[in-house]
Short mmCIF file of C-alpha atoms in Angstrom, two decimals:
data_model
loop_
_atom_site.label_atom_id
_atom_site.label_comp_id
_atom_site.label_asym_id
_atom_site.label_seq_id
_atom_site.Cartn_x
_atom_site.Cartn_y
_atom_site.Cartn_z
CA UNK N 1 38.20 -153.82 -23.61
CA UNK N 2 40.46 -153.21 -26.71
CA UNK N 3 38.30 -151.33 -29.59
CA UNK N 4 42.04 -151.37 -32.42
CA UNK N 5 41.95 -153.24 -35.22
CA UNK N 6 44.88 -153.57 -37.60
CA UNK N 7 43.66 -150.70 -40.34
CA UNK N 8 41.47 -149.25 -42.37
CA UNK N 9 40.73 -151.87 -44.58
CA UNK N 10 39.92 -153.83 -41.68
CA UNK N 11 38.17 -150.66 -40.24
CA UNK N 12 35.80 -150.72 -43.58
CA UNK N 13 35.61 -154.29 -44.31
CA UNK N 14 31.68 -154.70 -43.55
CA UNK N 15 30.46 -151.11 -45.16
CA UNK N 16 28.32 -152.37 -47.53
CA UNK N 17 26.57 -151.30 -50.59
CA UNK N 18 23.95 -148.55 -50.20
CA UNK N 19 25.44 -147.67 -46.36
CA UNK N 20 25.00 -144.26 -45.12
CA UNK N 21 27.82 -143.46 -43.52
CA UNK N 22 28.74 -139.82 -41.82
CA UNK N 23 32.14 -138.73 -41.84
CA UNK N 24 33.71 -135.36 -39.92
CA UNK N 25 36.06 -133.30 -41.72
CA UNK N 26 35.69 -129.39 -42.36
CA UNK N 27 37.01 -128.91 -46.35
CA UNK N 28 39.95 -131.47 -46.28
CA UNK N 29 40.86 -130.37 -42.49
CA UNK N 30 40.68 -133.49 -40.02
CA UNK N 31 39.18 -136.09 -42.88
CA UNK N 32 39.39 -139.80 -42.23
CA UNK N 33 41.74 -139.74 -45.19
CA UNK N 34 42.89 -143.42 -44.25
CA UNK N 35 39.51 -145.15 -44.44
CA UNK N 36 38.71 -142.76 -47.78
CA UNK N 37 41.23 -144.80 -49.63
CA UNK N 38 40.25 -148.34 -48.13
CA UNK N 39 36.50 -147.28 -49.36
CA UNK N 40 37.89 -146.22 -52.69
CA UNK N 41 40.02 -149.65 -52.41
CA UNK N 42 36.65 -151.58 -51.43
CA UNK N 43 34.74 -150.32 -54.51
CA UNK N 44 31.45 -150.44 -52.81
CA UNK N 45 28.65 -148.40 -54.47
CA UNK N 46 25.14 -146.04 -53.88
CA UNK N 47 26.93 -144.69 -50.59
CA UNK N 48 24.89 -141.85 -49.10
CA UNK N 49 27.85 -139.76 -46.87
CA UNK N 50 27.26 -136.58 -44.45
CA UNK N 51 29.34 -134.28 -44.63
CA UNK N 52 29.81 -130.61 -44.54
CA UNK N 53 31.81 -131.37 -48.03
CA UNK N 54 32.88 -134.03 -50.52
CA UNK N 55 36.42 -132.98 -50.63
CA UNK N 56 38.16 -131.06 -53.48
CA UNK N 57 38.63 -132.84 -57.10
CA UNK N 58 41.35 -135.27 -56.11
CA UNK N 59 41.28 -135.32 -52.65
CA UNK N 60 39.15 -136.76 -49.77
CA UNK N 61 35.33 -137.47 -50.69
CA UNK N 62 36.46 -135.95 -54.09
CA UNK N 63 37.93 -139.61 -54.59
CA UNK N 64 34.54 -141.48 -54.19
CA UNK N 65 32.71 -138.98 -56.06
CA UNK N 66 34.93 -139.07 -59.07
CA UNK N 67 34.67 -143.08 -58.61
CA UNK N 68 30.84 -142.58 -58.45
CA UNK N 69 30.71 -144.85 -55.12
CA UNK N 70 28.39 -142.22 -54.05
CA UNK N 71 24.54 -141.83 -54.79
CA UNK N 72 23.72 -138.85 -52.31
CA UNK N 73 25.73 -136.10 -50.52
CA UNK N 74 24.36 -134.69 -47.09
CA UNK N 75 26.30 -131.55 -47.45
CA UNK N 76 25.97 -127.90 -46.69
CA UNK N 77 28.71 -126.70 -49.19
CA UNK N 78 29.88 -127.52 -52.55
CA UNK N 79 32.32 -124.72 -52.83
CA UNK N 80 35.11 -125.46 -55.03
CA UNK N 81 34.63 -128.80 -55.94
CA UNK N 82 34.13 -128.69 -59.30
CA UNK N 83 33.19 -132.01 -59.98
CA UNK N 84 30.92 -132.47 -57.35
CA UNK N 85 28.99 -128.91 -58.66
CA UNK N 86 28.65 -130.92 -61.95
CA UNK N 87 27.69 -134.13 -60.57
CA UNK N 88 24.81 -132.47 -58.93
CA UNK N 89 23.76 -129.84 -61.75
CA UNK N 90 23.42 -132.33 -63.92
CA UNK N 91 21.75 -134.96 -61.74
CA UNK N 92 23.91 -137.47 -61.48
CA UNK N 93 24.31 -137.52 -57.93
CA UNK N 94 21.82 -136.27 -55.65
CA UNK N 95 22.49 -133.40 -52.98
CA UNK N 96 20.40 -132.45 -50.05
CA UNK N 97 21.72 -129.38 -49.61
CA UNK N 98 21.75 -128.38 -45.77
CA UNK N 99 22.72 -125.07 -43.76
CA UNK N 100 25.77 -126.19 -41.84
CA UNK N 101 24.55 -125.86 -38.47
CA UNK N 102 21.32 -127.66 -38.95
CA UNK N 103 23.57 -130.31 -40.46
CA UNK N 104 26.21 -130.03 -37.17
CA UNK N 105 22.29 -129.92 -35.16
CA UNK N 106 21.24 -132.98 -37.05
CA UNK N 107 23.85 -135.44 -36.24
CA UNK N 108 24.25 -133.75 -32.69
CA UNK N 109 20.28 -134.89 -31.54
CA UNK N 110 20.83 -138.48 -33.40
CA UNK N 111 23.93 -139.38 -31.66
CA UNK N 112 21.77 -137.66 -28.55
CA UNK N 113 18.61 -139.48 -28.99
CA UNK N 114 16.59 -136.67 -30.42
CA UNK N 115 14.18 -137.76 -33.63
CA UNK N 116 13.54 -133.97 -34.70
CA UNK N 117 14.03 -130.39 -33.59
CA UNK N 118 12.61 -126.96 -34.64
CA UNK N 119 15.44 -124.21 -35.71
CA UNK N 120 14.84 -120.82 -37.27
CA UNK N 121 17.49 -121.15 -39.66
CA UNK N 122 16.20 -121.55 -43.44
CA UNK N 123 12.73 -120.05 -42.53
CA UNK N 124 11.34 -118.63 -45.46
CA UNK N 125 13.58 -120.74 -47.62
CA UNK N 126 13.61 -123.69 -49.72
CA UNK N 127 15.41 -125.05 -47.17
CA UNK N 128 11.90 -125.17 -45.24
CA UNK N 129 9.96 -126.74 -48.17
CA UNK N 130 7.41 -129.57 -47.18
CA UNK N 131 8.26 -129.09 -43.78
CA UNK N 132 6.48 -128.03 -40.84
CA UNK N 133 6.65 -124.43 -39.67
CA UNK N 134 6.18 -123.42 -35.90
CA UNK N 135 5.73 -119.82 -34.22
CA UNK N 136 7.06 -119.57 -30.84
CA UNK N 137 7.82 -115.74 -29.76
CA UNK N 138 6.64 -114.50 -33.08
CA UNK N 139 9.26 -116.01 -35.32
CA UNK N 140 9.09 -118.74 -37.32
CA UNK N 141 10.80 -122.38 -36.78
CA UNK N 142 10.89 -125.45 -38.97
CA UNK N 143 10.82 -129.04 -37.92
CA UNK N 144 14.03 -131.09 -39.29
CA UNK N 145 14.86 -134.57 -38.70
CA UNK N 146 17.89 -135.87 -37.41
CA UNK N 147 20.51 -138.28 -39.14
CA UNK N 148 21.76 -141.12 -37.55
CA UNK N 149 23.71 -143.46 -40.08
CA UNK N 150 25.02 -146.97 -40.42
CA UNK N 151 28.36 -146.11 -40.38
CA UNK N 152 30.40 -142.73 -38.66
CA UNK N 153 33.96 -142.18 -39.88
CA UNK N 154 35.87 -139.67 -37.82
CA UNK N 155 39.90 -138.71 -37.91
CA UNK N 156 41.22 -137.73 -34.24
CA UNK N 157 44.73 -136.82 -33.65
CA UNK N 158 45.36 -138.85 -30.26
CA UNK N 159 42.84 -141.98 -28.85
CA UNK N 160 43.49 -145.31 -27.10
CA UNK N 161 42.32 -148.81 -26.95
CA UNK N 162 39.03 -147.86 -25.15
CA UNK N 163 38.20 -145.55 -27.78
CA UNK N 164 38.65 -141.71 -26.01
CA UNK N 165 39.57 -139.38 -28.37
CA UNK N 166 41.34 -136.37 -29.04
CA UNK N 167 41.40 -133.74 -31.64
CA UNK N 168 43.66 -131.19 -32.58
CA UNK N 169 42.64 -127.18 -33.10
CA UNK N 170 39.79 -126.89 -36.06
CA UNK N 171 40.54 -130.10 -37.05
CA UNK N 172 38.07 -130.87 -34.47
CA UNK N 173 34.92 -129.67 -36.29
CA UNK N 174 32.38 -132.40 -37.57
CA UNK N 175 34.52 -135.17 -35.80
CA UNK N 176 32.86 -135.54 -32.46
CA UNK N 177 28.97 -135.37 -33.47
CA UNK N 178 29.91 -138.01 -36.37
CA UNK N 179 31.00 -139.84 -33.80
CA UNK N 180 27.55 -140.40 -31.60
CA UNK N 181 25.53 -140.13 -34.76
CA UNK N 182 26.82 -143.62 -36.06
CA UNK N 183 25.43 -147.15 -35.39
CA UNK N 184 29.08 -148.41 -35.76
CA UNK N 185 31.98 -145.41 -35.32
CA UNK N 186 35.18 -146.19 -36.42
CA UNK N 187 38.29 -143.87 -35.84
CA UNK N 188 41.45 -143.35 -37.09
CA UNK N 189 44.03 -141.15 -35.30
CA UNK N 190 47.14 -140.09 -35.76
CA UNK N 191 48.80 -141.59 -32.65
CA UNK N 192 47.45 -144.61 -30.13
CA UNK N 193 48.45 -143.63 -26.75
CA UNK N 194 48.00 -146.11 -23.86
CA UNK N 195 45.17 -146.37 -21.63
CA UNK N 196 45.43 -143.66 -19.27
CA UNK N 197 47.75 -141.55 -20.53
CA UNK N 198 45.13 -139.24 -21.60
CA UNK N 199 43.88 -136.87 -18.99
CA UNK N 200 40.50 -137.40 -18.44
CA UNK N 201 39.20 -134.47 -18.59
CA UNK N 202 40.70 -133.36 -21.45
CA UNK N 203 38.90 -136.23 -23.99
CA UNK N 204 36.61 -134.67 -26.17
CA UNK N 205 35.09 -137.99 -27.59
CA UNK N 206 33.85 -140.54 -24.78
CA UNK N 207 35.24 -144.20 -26.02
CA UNK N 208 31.43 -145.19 -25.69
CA UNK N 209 30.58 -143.80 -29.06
CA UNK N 210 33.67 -145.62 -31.06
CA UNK N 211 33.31 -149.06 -31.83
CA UNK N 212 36.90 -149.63 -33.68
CA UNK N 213 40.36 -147.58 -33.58
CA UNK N 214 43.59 -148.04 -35.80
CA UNK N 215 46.69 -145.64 -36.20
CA UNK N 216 46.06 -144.12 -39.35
CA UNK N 217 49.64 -143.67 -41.84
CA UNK N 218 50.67 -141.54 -44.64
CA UNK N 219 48.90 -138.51 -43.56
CA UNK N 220 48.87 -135.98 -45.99
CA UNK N 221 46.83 -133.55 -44.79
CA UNK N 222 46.46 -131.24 -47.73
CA UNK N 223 45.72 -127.44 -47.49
CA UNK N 224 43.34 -126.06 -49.38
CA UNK N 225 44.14 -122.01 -49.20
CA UNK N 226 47.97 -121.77 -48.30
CA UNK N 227 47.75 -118.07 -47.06
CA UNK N 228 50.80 -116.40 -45.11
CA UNK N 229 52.45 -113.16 -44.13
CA UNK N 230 55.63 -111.91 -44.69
CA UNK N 231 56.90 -111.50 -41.23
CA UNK V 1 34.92 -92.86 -57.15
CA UNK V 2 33.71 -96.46 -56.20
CA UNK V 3 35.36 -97.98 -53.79
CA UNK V 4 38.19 -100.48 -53.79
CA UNK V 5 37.68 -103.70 -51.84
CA UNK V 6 39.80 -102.93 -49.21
CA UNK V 7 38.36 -99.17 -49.15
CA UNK V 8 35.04 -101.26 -48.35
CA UNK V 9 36.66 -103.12 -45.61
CA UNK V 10 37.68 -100.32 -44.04
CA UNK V 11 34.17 -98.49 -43.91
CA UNK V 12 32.28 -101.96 -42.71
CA UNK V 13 34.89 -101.82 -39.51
CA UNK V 14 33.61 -98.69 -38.59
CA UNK V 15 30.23 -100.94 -37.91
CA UNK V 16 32.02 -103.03 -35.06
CA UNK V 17 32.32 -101.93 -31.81
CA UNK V 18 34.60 -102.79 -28.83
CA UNK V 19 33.57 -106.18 -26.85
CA UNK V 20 32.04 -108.22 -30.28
CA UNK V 21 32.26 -111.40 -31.17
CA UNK V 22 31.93 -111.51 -34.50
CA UNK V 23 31.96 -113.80 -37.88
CA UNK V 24 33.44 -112.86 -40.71
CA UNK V 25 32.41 -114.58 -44.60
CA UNK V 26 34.96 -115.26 -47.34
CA UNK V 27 36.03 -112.68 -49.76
CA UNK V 28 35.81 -108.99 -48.52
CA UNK V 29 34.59 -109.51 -45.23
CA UNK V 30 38.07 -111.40 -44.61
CA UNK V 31 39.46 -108.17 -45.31
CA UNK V 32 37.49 -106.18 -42.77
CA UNK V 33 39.94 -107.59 -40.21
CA UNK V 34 42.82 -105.62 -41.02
CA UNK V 35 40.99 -102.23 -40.58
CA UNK V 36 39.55 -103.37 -36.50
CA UNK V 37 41.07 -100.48 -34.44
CA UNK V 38 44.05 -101.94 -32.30
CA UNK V 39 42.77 -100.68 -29.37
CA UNK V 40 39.54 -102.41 -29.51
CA UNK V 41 39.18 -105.72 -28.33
CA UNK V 42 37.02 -107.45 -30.74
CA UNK V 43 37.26 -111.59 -30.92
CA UNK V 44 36.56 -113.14 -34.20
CA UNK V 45 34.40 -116.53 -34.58
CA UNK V 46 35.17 -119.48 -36.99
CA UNK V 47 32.07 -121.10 -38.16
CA UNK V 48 34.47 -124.06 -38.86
CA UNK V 49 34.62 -123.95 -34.52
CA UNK V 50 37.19 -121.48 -33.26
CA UNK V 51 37.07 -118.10 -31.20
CA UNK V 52 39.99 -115.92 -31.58
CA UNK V 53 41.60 -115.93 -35.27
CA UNK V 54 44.38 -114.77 -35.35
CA UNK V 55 46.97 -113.01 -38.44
CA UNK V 56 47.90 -114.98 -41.22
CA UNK V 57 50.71 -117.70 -40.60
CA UNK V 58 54.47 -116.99 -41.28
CA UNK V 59 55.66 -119.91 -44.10
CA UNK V 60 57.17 -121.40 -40.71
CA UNK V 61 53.76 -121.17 -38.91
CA UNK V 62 51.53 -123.25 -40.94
CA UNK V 63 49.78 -125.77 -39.66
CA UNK V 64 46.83 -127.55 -41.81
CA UNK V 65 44.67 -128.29 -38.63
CA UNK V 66 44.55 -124.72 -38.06
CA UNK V 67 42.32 -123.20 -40.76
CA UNK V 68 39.21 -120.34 -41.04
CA UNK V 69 35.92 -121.24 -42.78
CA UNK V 70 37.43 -120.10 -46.01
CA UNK V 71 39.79 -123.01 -45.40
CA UNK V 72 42.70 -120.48 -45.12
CA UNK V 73 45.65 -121.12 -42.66
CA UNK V 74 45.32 -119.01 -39.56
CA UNK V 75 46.96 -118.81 -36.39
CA UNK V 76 45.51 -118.60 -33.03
CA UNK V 77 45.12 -115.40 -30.12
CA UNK V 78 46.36 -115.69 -26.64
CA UNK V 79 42.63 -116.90 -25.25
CA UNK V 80 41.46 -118.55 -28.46
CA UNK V 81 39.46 -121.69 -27.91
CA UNK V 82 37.83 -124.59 -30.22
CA UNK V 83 34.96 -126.48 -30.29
CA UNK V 84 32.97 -128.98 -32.41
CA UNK V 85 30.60 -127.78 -35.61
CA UNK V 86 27.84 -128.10 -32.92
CA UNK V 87 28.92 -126.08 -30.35
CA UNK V 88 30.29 -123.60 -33.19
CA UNK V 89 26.07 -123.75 -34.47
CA UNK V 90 24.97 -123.60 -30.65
CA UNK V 91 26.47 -120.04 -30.45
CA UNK V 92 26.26 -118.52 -33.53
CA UNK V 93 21.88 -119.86 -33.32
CA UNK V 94 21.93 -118.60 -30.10
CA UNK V 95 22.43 -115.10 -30.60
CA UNK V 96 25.79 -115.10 -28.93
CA UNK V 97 27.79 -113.48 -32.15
CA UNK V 98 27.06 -110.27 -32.56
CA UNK V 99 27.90 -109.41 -35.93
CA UNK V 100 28.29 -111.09 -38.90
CA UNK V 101 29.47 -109.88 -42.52
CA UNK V 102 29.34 -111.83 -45.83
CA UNK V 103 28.94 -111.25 -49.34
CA UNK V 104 25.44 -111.65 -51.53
CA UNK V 105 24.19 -112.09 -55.09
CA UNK V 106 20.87 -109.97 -54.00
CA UNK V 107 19.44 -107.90 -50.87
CA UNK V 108 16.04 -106.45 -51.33
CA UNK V 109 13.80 -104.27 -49.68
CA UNK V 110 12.57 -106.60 -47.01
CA UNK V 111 15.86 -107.19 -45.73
CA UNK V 112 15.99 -110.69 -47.65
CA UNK V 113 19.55 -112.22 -48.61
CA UNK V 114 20.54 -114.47 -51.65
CA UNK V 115 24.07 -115.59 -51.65
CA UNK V 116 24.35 -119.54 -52.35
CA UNK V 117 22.54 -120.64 -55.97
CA UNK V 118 21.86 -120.02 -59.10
CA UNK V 119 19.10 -122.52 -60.28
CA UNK V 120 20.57 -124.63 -62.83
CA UNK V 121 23.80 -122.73 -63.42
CA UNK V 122 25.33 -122.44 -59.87
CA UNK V 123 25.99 -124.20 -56.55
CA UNK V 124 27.90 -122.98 -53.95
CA UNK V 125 25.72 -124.26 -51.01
CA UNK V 126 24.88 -122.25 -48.19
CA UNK V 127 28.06 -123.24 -45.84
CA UNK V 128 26.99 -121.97 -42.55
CA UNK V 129 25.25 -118.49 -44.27
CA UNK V 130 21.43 -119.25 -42.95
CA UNK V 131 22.23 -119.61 -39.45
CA UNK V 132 24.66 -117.02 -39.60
CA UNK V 133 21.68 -114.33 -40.89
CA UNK V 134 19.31 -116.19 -38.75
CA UNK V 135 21.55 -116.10 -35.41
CA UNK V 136 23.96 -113.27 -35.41
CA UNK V 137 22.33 -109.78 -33.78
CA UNK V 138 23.69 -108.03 -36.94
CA UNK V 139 24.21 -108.82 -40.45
CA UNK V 140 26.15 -106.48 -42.69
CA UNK V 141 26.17 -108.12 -46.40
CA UNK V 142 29.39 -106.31 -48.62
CA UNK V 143 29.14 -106.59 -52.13
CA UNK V 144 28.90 -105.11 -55.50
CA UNK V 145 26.11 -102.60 -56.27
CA UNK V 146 25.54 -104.60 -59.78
CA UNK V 147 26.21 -107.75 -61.46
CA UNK V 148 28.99 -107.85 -63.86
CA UNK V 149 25.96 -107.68 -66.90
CA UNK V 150 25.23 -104.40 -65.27
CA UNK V 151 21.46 -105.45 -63.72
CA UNK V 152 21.59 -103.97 -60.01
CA UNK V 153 21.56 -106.06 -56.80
CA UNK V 154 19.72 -104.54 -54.94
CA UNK V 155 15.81 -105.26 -55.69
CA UNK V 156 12.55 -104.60 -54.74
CA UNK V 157 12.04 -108.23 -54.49
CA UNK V 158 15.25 -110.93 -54.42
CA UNK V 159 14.45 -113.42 -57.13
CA UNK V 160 17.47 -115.96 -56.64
CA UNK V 161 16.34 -118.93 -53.86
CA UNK V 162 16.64 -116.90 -50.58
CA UNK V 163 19.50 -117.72 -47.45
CA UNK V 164 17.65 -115.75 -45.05
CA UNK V 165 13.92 -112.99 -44.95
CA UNK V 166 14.30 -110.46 -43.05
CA UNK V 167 17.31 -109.97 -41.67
CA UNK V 168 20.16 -107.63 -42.99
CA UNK V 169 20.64 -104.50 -41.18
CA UNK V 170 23.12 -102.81 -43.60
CA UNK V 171 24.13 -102.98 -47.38
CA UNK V 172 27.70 -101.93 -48.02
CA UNK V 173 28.71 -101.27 -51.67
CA UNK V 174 31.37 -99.52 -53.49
CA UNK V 175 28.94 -97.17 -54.32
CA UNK V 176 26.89 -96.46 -51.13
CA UNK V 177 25.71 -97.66 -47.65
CA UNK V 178 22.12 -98.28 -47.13
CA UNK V 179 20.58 -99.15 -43.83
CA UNK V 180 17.61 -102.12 -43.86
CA UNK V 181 14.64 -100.45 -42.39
CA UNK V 182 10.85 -101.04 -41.25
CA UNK V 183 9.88 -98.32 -43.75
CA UNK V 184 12.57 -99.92 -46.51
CA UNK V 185 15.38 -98.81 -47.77
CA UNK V 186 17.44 -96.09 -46.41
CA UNK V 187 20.63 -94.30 -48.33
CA UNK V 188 23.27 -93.36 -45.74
CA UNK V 189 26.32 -93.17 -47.57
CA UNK V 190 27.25 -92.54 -50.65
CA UNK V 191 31.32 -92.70 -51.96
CA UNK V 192 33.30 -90.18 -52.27
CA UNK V 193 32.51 -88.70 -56.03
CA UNK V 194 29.80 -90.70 -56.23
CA UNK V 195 25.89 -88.53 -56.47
CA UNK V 196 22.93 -89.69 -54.88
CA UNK V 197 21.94 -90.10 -58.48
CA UNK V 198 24.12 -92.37 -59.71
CA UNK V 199 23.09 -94.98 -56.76
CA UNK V 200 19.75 -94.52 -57.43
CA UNK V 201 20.65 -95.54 -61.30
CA UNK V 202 22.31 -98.45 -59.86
CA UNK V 203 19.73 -99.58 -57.83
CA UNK V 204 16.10 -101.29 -58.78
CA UNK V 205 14.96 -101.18 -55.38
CA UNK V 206 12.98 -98.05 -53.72
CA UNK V 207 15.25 -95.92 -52.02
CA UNK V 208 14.57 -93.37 -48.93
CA UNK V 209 16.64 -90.75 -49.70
CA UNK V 210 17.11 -88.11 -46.48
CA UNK V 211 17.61 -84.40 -46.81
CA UNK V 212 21.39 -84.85 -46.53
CA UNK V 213 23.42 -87.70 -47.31
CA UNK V 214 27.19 -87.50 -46.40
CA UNK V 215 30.01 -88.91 -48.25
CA UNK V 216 31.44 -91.24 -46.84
CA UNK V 217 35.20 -90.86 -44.63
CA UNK V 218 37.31 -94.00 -46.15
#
């Protein structure tokens, strides 16, 4: 079994028009930045991602948004990203604003199988608008739906041919529950190691859940909040 | 006197006891780590999916995978682990963090938090705030008694679209510290200089005001 192709325009070559594709990445830490460009490159339109973000202004998702490639963001934060705040105020894009964990829960139980699940988090909320509320121990639950997507887009630091992956410190993040939630999971890492060389029970992504791997290049990996100390 | 951000800091560590886990929100609850008591072993959680922060980087240190949910560079503790967004979301739902501490537009009476929108003017999104106050055993929210236009923050009633009902414990402001209770509202605290008067000035909500209330030691 060998799961590499040759790059990320390869990698992206069949995303099509109207796709939803999820992508891991926490701010710009461990984004597919590779495949990012190739989409920008590809010009495809009406994209609905997931993702905790869309990048900062020139960076990351930030590229397709100010490209408007993309029709709806599955996000939990908007943050900093100016554009993005603008896009959405003003309706031009269309945000479905969702707590981060019920996001992380959401792809987690597609990738696993799981249609729905109750969670107490954005009770009371507009988060819970429209949908159904449970009681179990005296506290209330609502019912939300998992995400499963056409397309996953994840960025680990080491994987092989078969498709095992590994990621480095919180670079980790989204990365390995975009991974199952995608019909078609394409990765990009920053080193392809052979077949066996990783220990087995140190992969963090199964190669069952990765249909294509390349080497990514020109990894920039941009910091959003340099912050030191002296000594 | 009101206090200064990191003079708030320093009274919210008092609130954290030896053995937590806990979760700290951008802004001044970053801060609060500096003033944890060296002899106390407290591990802190990074909604991003990390347990044990550590200090800021040296220049030498930095390393972009290695950032908090504020998308600063950290470093790591001796012990520190990571995990996925899910796992990070498994924990912090599960009642497994004890504390948590983040910052607010509006608290009210009920215990209800605002902190992510303004309808038509603002949109932060609610990162990982709702299953932080729906999760963590406590919730301290830090922030400024009023608005920079001078209307308090503290309501009867919050009227910005909520992040949680029901479930701060304590309000810490540069003015006072007020505990969340069944009955409502309770002043603890006030700051040094600072008369039980001029909080309730500052505040719209109902407060229980005991016999004695102590200044507070910052």
């Amino acid at each position: 079994m060998n799961k590499i192709v040759a790059n990320a325009d390869t990698a992206v070559q069949d995303i099509f028009d109207g796709a939803t594709i999820a992508l891991g990445g926490f701010g710009v830490c461990g984004i597919p930045e590779n495949c990012i460009s190739a989409l920008v490159k590809l010009g495809i339109k009406n994209l609905t991602c997931v993702s905790n973000n869309a990048g900062v202004d020139d960076f990351g998702l930030g590229l397709l948004l100010k490209n408007r490639q993309i029709k709806k963001m599955i996000s939990s934060y908007v943050g900093e990203n100016k554009l993005f705040e603008q896009l959405v105020l003003s309706g031009e894009i269309e945000l479905e604003a969702t707590p981060q964990g019920t996001l992380a829960e959401k792809l987690r139980a597609g990738g696993a199988g799981i249609p729905a699940f109750f969670t107490p988090t954005g009770a009371g909320t507009v988060v819970a608008t429209a949908k159904e509320v449970r009681v179990y121990n005296g506290r209330n639950y609502i019912l939300e739906e998992s995400i499963t997507t056409d397309f996953a887009i994840v960025k680990a630091w080491k994987g092989d041919a078969l498709g095992n992956l590994v990621y480095r410190k919180t670079a980790r993040n989204f990365n390995p529950i975009a991974a199952t939630a995608g019909r078609i999971t394409i990765a990009e890492v920053e080193e392809l190691v052979p077949v066996g060389s990783i220990d087995p029970d140190m992969v963090h992504t199964p190669g069952i859940y990765v249909k294509r791997i390349f080497q990514g290049s020109n990894y920039e990996k941009r910091i959003e909040n340099r912050t030191t100390r002296s000594n | 006197m009101a206090l200064t951000r990191e003079q708030m800091a320093s009274r919210i560590a008092k609130e954290i006891q030896d053995g937590y886990y806990v979760n700290l929100g951008i802004g001044i609850p970053t801060l609060v780590a500096n003033y944890i008591p060296k002899d106390m072993d407290v591990i802190l959680q990074s909604e991003n999916g990390m347990l044990g922060i550590g200090p800021f980087p040296t220049e030498d240190e930095i390393d972009p995978d290695l950032i908090n949910a504020g998308k600063q560079t950290i470093t790591e503790m001796p012990g520190s682990s990571y995990f996925s967004a899910s796992d990070s979301f498994a924990m912090i739902r599960g009642g497994k963090v004890d504390l948590t501490i983040l910052g607010a537009m509006e608290v009210d009476e009920n215990g209800d938090i605002a902190n992510w929108m303004i309808p038509g003017k603002m949109l932060k999104g609610m990162g990982g705030a709702m299953d932080l106050v729906a999760g963590a055993k406590h919730v301290i929210v830090v922030m400024q008694h009023v608005a920079k236009d001078g209307s308090s923050k503290i309501l009867p009633k919050c009227t910005l679209p909520l992040t949680g009902t029901g479930v701060v414990n304590l309000i810490v402001t540069e003015l006072a510290v007020i505990e969340v209770t069944n009955a409502g509202l309770k002043l603890l605290e006030r700051a040094p200089c600072v008369s039980v008067e001029d909080i309730i000035k500052a505040t719209k909500a109902k407060l229980i005001i005991p016999d004695n209330v102590k200044e507070m030691v910052v």
